[in-house]
Amino acid sequence: NKIDAYRLYDRELQQFPAAIDIYLKKAHIQIYENDSTEAKEDLLIEQIGLAVEKVLGLSKKDQYYKSRRRQKEGAQYEKVASEKERFVIRENDVKLIVNLKDYLDTGIFLDHRKTRTLVKNEFAIGKERMLNLFSYTSSFSVVAAKAGVRYTTSVDMSNTYCDWSRDNFQLNGLEKFNHIAIRENVQFFLENMKQNWRFDLIVIDPPTFSRSKKMPVPFDVQKDHPFLINHCLDHLNQDGIIIFSNNFQKFKLNGDAINTDNVRDITADTIPEDFRNDKIHKCYLIKHS
């Protein structure tokens, strides 16, 4: 499939509540908290480590473990290390920088691989300008640019992720003046965007909750998604496309509060075959009525 990263194991067995992702010849292993894991996490790591070493031939130095704790509402995931151990993976014709050690996430969300493929093969075709909100390391922007989108604007609240985005642009030979990363609170950015800014493709992939110090009020995707979508509709060209996604498993789209009835749930088309959990994210295609 021309990919260097994929999910090998996705919590199929109740006694092993873990996700194992392969990045080239390294294993990124996340242990998910439940009522029984905390007391035996060390044992789980030992058992999984032996299996990964025996079956995949990956030694302990090529195994990276993270604990996925239940997050209180609005809690922020913190940096977990500062070793800056980065390397490059490929996904189709795109190169992306990942870091398996320093953060809970790695620099790419593997559950959106099919979404990125749809952007590459369908949604970005013939588009001139793209806006990517909550852009993280801007993999959607890189894919769209490689597919022919001339200008991309990526917005994220983290300086670290904006710098990471710029490194991804440079790695793929993209012109830095055409593909920019802006560090800003997305809600503030939308409220203050110039009226004449127009886009052909907009990607919105927000967190479920955010209570950052950089935000005057907490963000809640269930409550705040109509604000995001309606502001983006105001800046979407008539034949443009919005891709709206989130990872809140109880999410319900508030169609009555959105200023268009042209909304299609494309979730089933965006879940990769290596993900057992078909509720890993929700994804919608939104256009003007």
Tab-separated table of C-alpha atoms in Angstrom:
chain	number	residue	atom	x	y	z
A	1	ASN	CA	0.000	0.000	0.000
A	2	LYS	CA	3.053	2.291	-0.184
A	3	ILE	CA	2.952	3.078	3.540
A	4	ASP	CA	5.586	2.860	6.275
A	5	ALA	CA	3.168	3.095	9.232
A	6	TYR	CA	0.086	1.064	10.129
A	7	ARG	CA	-1.801	-0.472	13.061
A	8	LEU	CA	-0.852	-4.074	13.689
A	9	TYR	CA	-2.969	-4.812	16.755
A	10	ASP	CA	-6.029	-2.883	17.992
A	11	ARG	CA	-7.173	-4.187	21.390
A	12	GLU	CA	-8.640	-7.372	19.913
A	13	LEU	CA	-8.046	-9.346	23.133
A	14	GLN	CA	-9.583	-8.052	26.359
A	15	GLN	CA	-6.611	-9.152	28.442
A	16	PHE	CA	-4.271	-7.094	26.266
A	17	PRO	CA	-5.806	-3.562	26.097
A	18	ALA	CA	-3.148	-2.117	23.816
A	19	ALA	CA	-2.655	-0.713	20.351
A	20	ILE	CA	0.514	-1.645	18.466
A	21	ASP	CA	1.492	0.608	15.573
A	22	ILE	CA	4.436	-0.118	13.305
A	23	TYR	CA	6.590	2.741	11.993
A	24	LEU	CA	9.168	1.294	9.614
A	25	LYS	CA	10.981	-1.156	11.918
A	26	LYS	CA	9.861	0.353	15.208
A	27	ALA	CA	6.810	-0.451	17.350
A	28	HIS	CA	4.766	2.285	19.070
A	29	ILE	CA	2.741	0.549	21.798
A	30	GLN	CA	-0.049	2.268	23.738
A	31	ILE	CA	-1.454	0.654	26.892
A	32	TYR	CA	-5.051	1.771	27.506
A	33	GLU	CA	-6.212	2.310	31.051
A	34	ASN	CA	-9.107	0.240	32.328
A	35	ASP	CA	-10.119	-1.188	35.687
A	36	SER	CA	-7.457	-3.909	35.548
A	37	THR	CA	-4.472	-2.399	33.745
A	38	GLU	CA	-2.912	-0.101	36.337
A	39	ALA	CA	-1.901	-2.879	38.710
A	40	LYS	CA	-0.423	-5.040	35.956
A	41	GLU	CA	0.900	-2.527	33.411
A	42	ASP	CA	4.489	-3.647	33.966
A	43	LEU	CA	3.440	-7.246	33.330
A	44	LEU	CA	1.562	-6.230	30.175
A	45	ILE	CA	4.601	-4.381	28.882
A	46	GLU	CA	6.764	-7.414	29.561
A	47	GLN	CA	4.359	-9.820	27.828
A	48	ILE	CA	3.746	-7.570	24.823
A	49	GLY	CA	7.457	-6.802	24.553
A	50	LEU	CA	8.337	-10.488	24.382
A	51	ALA	CA	5.654	-11.108	21.747
A	52	VAL	CA	6.779	-8.165	19.603
A	53	GLU	CA	10.396	-9.324	19.862
A	54	LYS	CA	9.565	-12.936	19.023
A	55	VAL	CA	7.008	-12.398	16.243
A	56	LEU	CA	8.327	-9.203	14.635
A	57	GLY	CA	12.001	-9.453	15.527
A	58	LEU	CA	11.955	-5.962	17.067
A	59	SER	CA	14.253	-5.653	20.081
A	60	LYS	CA	13.364	-3.684	23.215
A	61	LYS	CA	15.270	-0.628	21.942
A	62	ASP	CA	12.861	-0.464	18.990
A	63	GLN	CA	9.750	-0.609	21.200
A	64	TYR	CA	8.198	2.634	22.490
A	65	TYR	CA	5.561	2.444	25.229
A	66	LYS	CA	2.933	5.014	26.201
A	67	SER	CA	0.147	4.918	28.796
A	68	ARG	CA	-3.243	6.114	27.563
A	69	ARG	CA	-4.901	7.322	30.753
A	70	ARG	CA	-8.532	8.310	31.003
A	71	GLN	CA	-8.533	12.081	30.600
A	72	LYS	CA	-10.610	14.349	32.777
A	73	GLU	CA	-12.716	16.723	30.738
A	74	GLY	CA	-10.510	19.303	29.099
A	75	ALA	CA	-7.257	17.889	30.463
A	76	GLN	CA	-4.173	18.441	28.313
A	77	TYR	CA	-1.716	15.765	27.321
A	78	GLU	CA	1.764	16.838	28.313
A	79	LYS	CA	5.121	16.238	26.717
A	80	VAL	CA	6.541	12.959	28.030
A	81	ALA	CA	10.223	13.251	27.016
A	82	SER	CA	12.698	15.633	25.353
A	83	GLU	CA	14.968	13.412	23.299
A	84	LYS	CA	13.991	14.761	19.850
A	85	GLU	CA	14.360	11.330	18.285
A	86	ARG	CA	12.737	12.040	14.920
A	87	PHE	CA	12.720	10.106	11.677
A	88	VAL	CA	10.876	10.158	8.355
A	89	ILE	CA	8.140	7.827	7.128
A	90	ARG	CA	6.407	7.693	3.763
A	91	GLU	CA	2.706	7.562	2.972
A	92	ASN	CA	2.128	7.249	-0.763
A	93	ASP	CA	4.182	10.095	-2.288
A	94	VAL	CA	4.395	12.124	0.939
A	95	LYS	CA	7.200	12.162	3.516
A	96	LEU	CA	6.326	12.971	7.136
A	97	ILE	CA	8.400	13.422	10.282
A	98	VAL	CA	7.445	11.333	13.315
A	99	ASN	CA	8.645	11.197	16.899
A	100	LEU	CA	7.727	8.073	18.875
A	101	LYS	CA	9.209	9.137	22.179
A	102	ASP	CA	8.600	12.755	23.178
A	103	TYR	CA	4.797	13.070	22.931
A	104	LEU	CA	1.789	10.869	23.512
A	105	ASP	CA	0.975	11.171	19.786
A	106	THR	CA	3.594	10.631	17.119
A	107	GLY	CA	3.129	13.412	14.552
A	108	ILE	CA	0.609	11.587	12.374
A	109	PHE	CA	-2.858	10.199	13.107
A	110	LEU	CA	-2.932	6.797	11.426
A	111	ASP	CA	-6.732	6.535	11.692
A	112	HIS	CA	-6.987	9.281	9.033
A	113	ARG	CA	-4.819	7.550	6.423
A	114	LYS	CA	-7.845	6.832	4.207
A	115	THR	CA	-9.086	10.392	4.680
A	116	ARG	CA	-5.721	11.680	3.485
A	117	THR	CA	-5.964	9.335	0.497
A	118	LEU	CA	-9.400	10.777	-0.337
A	119	VAL	CA	-7.896	14.268	-0.148
A	120	LYS	CA	-5.083	13.184	-2.468
A	121	ASN	CA	-7.235	11.384	-5.035
A	122	GLU	CA	-10.489	13.332	-4.893
A	123	PHE	CA	-11.068	16.308	-2.598
A	124	ALA	CA	-7.921	18.306	-3.445
A	125	ILE	CA	-8.128	17.862	-7.200
A	126	GLY	CA	-8.568	21.207	-8.958
A	127	LYS	CA	-8.473	23.170	-5.699
A	128	GLU	CA	-6.396	26.361	-5.362
A	129	ARG	CA	-6.526	27.337	-1.669
A	130	MET	CA	-6.827	25.223	1.466
A	131	LEU	CA	-7.397	26.061	5.148
A	132	ASN	CA	-6.396	23.427	7.721
A	133	LEU	CA	-7.689	24.094	11.258
A	134	PHE	CA	-6.332	22.333	14.355
A	135	SER	CA	-3.671	21.286	11.874
A	136	TYR	CA	-1.312	19.468	14.277
A	137	THR	CA	1.768	18.710	12.097
A	138	SER	CA	-0.156	19.557	8.886
A	139	SER	CA	-0.161	16.162	7.173
A	140	PHE	CA	-3.455	17.082	5.455
A	141	SER	CA	-1.854	20.253	4.110
A	142	VAL	CA	1.188	18.378	2.800
A	143	VAL	CA	-1.003	15.786	1.070
A	144	ALA	CA	-3.192	18.482	-0.486
A	145	ALA	CA	-0.163	20.473	-1.659
A	146	LYS	CA	1.379	17.401	-3.249
A	147	ALA	CA	-1.974	16.818	-4.989
A	148	GLY	CA	-1.813	20.261	-6.572
A	149	VAL	CA	-3.317	22.735	-4.096
A	150	ARG	CA	-1.272	25.877	-4.634
A	151	TYR	CA	-1.727	27.636	-1.271
A	152	THR	CA	-2.324	26.114	2.163
A	153	THR	CA	-2.855	27.858	5.506
A	154	SER	CA	-2.488	25.648	8.593
A	155	VAL	CA	-3.583	26.910	12.015
A	156	ASP	CA	-2.665	25.346	15.348
A	157	MET	CA	-2.277	26.699	18.879
A	158	SER	CA	1.090	24.992	19.461
A	159	ASN	CA	4.390	26.575	18.459
A	160	THR	CA	5.934	23.095	18.506
A	161	TYR	CA	3.440	21.731	15.991
A	162	CYS	CA	3.688	24.807	13.756
A	163	ASP	CA	7.473	24.347	13.618
A	164	TRP	CA	6.932	20.633	12.930
A	165	SER	CA	4.553	21.589	10.101
A	166	ARG	CA	7.173	23.860	8.537
A	167	ASP	CA	9.687	21.013	8.704
A	168	ASN	CA	7.184	18.770	6.901
A	169	PHE	CA	6.680	21.413	4.196
A	170	GLN	CA	10.429	21.758	3.701
A	171	LEU	CA	10.931	17.977	3.681
A	172	ASN	CA	8.466	17.677	0.793
A	173	GLY	CA	9.984	20.528	-1.199
A	174	LEU	CA	7.002	22.852	-0.719
A	175	GLU	CA	7.460	26.598	-1.155
A	176	LYS	CA	7.405	28.161	2.330
A	177	PHE	CA	5.658	31.316	1.143
A	178	ASN	CA	2.795	29.291	-0.373
A	179	HIS	CA	2.349	26.899	2.546
A	180	ILE	CA	2.239	28.639	5.910
A	181	ALA	CA	1.649	27.569	9.499
A	182	ILE	CA	0.056	30.079	11.888
A	183	ARG	CA	0.154	29.702	15.669
A	184	GLU	CA	-3.229	30.891	16.863
A	185	ASN	CA	-6.356	29.908	18.754
A	186	VAL	CA	-8.610	28.635	15.943
A	187	GLN	CA	-11.742	30.325	17.299
A	188	PHE	CA	-9.946	33.670	17.523
A	189	PHE	CA	-8.510	33.126	14.030
A	190	LEU	CA	-11.955	32.495	12.548
A	191	GLU	CA	-13.520	35.477	14.295
A	192	ASN	CA	-10.776	37.796	12.995
A	193	MET	CA	-10.111	36.396	9.533
A	194	LYS	CA	-10.357	38.966	6.769
A	195	GLN	CA	-13.727	38.817	5.058
A	196	ASN	CA	-12.215	38.438	1.586
A	197	TRP	CA	-10.257	35.302	2.487
A	198	ARG	CA	-11.798	32.420	0.533
A	199	PHE	CA	-10.877	28.738	0.345
A	200	ASP	CA	-11.746	25.813	-1.909
A	201	LEU	CA	-10.963	23.140	0.670
A	202	ILE	CA	-11.189	23.412	4.473
A	203	VAL	CA	-10.208	20.671	6.917
A	204	ILE	CA	-11.435	20.920	10.529
A	205	ASP	CA	-10.149	18.208	12.886
A	206	PRO	CA	-10.544	19.558	16.445
A	207	PRO	CA	-9.861	17.877	19.780
A	208	THR	CA	-12.793	16.671	21.845
A	209	PHE	CA	-12.029	19.123	24.643
A	210	SER	CA	-9.380	21.765	25.207
A	211	ARG	CA	-8.749	23.877	28.278
A	212	SER	CA	-5.510	25.533	27.188
A	213	LYS	CA	-4.216	28.646	28.945
A	214	LYS	CA	-4.097	30.262	25.491
A	215	MET	CA	-7.901	30.090	25.221
A	216	PRO	CA	-10.251	32.478	27.076
A	217	VAL	CA	-12.921	29.760	27.414
A	218	PRO	CA	-12.675	25.951	27.142
A	219	PHE	CA	-13.384	24.296	23.792
A	220	ASP	CA	-15.970	21.514	23.580
A	221	VAL	CA	-16.448	19.950	20.141
A	222	GLN	CA	-20.047	18.917	20.801
A	223	LYS	CA	-21.035	22.427	21.842
A	224	ASP	CA	-18.746	24.442	19.556
A	225	HIS	CA	-18.781	22.570	16.214
A	226	PRO	CA	-21.594	24.731	14.671
A	227	PHE	CA	-19.464	27.844	15.324
A	228	LEU	CA	-16.505	26.257	13.507
A	229	ILE	CA	-18.504	24.976	10.557
A	230	ASN	CA	-20.589	28.141	10.056
A	231	HIS	CA	-17.565	30.432	10.143
A	232	CYS	CA	-15.829	28.178	7.643
A	233	LEU	CA	-18.899	28.206	5.380
A	234	ASP	CA	-18.612	32.003	5.358
A	235	HIS	CA	-15.117	31.654	3.865
A	236	LEU	CA	-15.785	28.702	1.556
A	237	ASN	CA	-16.026	29.254	-2.183
A	238	GLN	CA	-19.375	28.231	-3.676
A	239	ASP	CA	-18.084	24.925	-5.062
A	240	GLY	CA	-15.754	24.308	-2.107
A	241	ILE	CA	-15.602	21.416	0.350
A	242	ILE	CA	-15.318	21.218	4.145
A	243	ILE	CA	-14.029	18.019	5.744
A	244	PHE	CA	-15.059	18.002	9.409
A	245	SER	CA	-13.821	15.252	11.700
A	246	ASN	CA	-13.437	14.550	15.410
A	247	ASN	CA	-12.694	11.656	17.767
A	248	PHE	CA	-15.523	12.090	20.273
A	249	GLN	CA	-17.282	8.711	20.190
A	250	LYS	CA	-20.594	10.148	21.461
A	251	PHE	CA	-20.575	13.014	18.951
A	252	LYS	CA	-23.886	14.073	17.390
A	253	LEU	CA	-23.859	16.560	14.525
A	254	ASN	CA	-26.240	19.457	15.260
A	255	GLY	CA	-27.692	19.850	11.783
A	256	ASP	CA	-30.271	22.425	12.888
A	257	ALA	CA	-27.489	24.823	13.958
A	258	ILE	CA	-25.445	24.528	10.737
A	259	ASN	CA	-26.081	26.933	7.862
A	260	THR	CA	-26.351	24.258	5.176
A	261	ASP	CA	-28.225	21.024	4.653
A	262	ASN	CA	-25.550	19.643	2.316
A	263	VAL	CA	-23.856	17.371	4.856
A	264	ARG	CA	-22.793	13.791	4.201
A	265	ASP	CA	-21.443	11.346	6.763
A	266	ILE	CA	-18.384	9.727	5.134
A	267	THR	CA	-17.069	8.028	8.277
A	268	ALA	CA	-17.343	4.525	6.834
A	269	ASP	CA	-15.193	5.576	3.863
A	270	THR	CA	-12.438	6.934	6.103
A	271	ILE	CA	-11.756	4.131	8.602
A	272	PRO	CA	-8.636	2.166	7.578
A	273	GLU	CA	-8.853	-1.616	7.423
A	274	ASP	CA	-6.219	-1.972	10.165
A	275	PHE	CA	-8.447	-0.245	12.753
A	276	ARG	CA	-10.867	-2.571	14.520
A	277	ASN	CA	-12.664	0.323	16.248
A	278	ASP	CA	-14.986	1.805	13.616
A	279	LYS	CA	-15.827	4.600	16.073
A	280	ILE	CA	-12.233	5.887	16.182
A	281	HIS	CA	-13.462	9.066	14.499
A	282	LYS	CA	-16.468	10.689	12.826
A	283	CYS	CA	-16.027	12.381	9.459
A	284	TYR	CA	-18.376	14.572	7.391
A	285	LEU	CA	-18.264	16.170	3.965
A	286	ILE	CA	-19.940	19.593	4.018
A	287	LYS	CA	-20.782	21.906	1.122
A	288	HIS	CA	-22.985	24.915	0.473
A	289	SER	CA	-26.671	24.151	-0.015
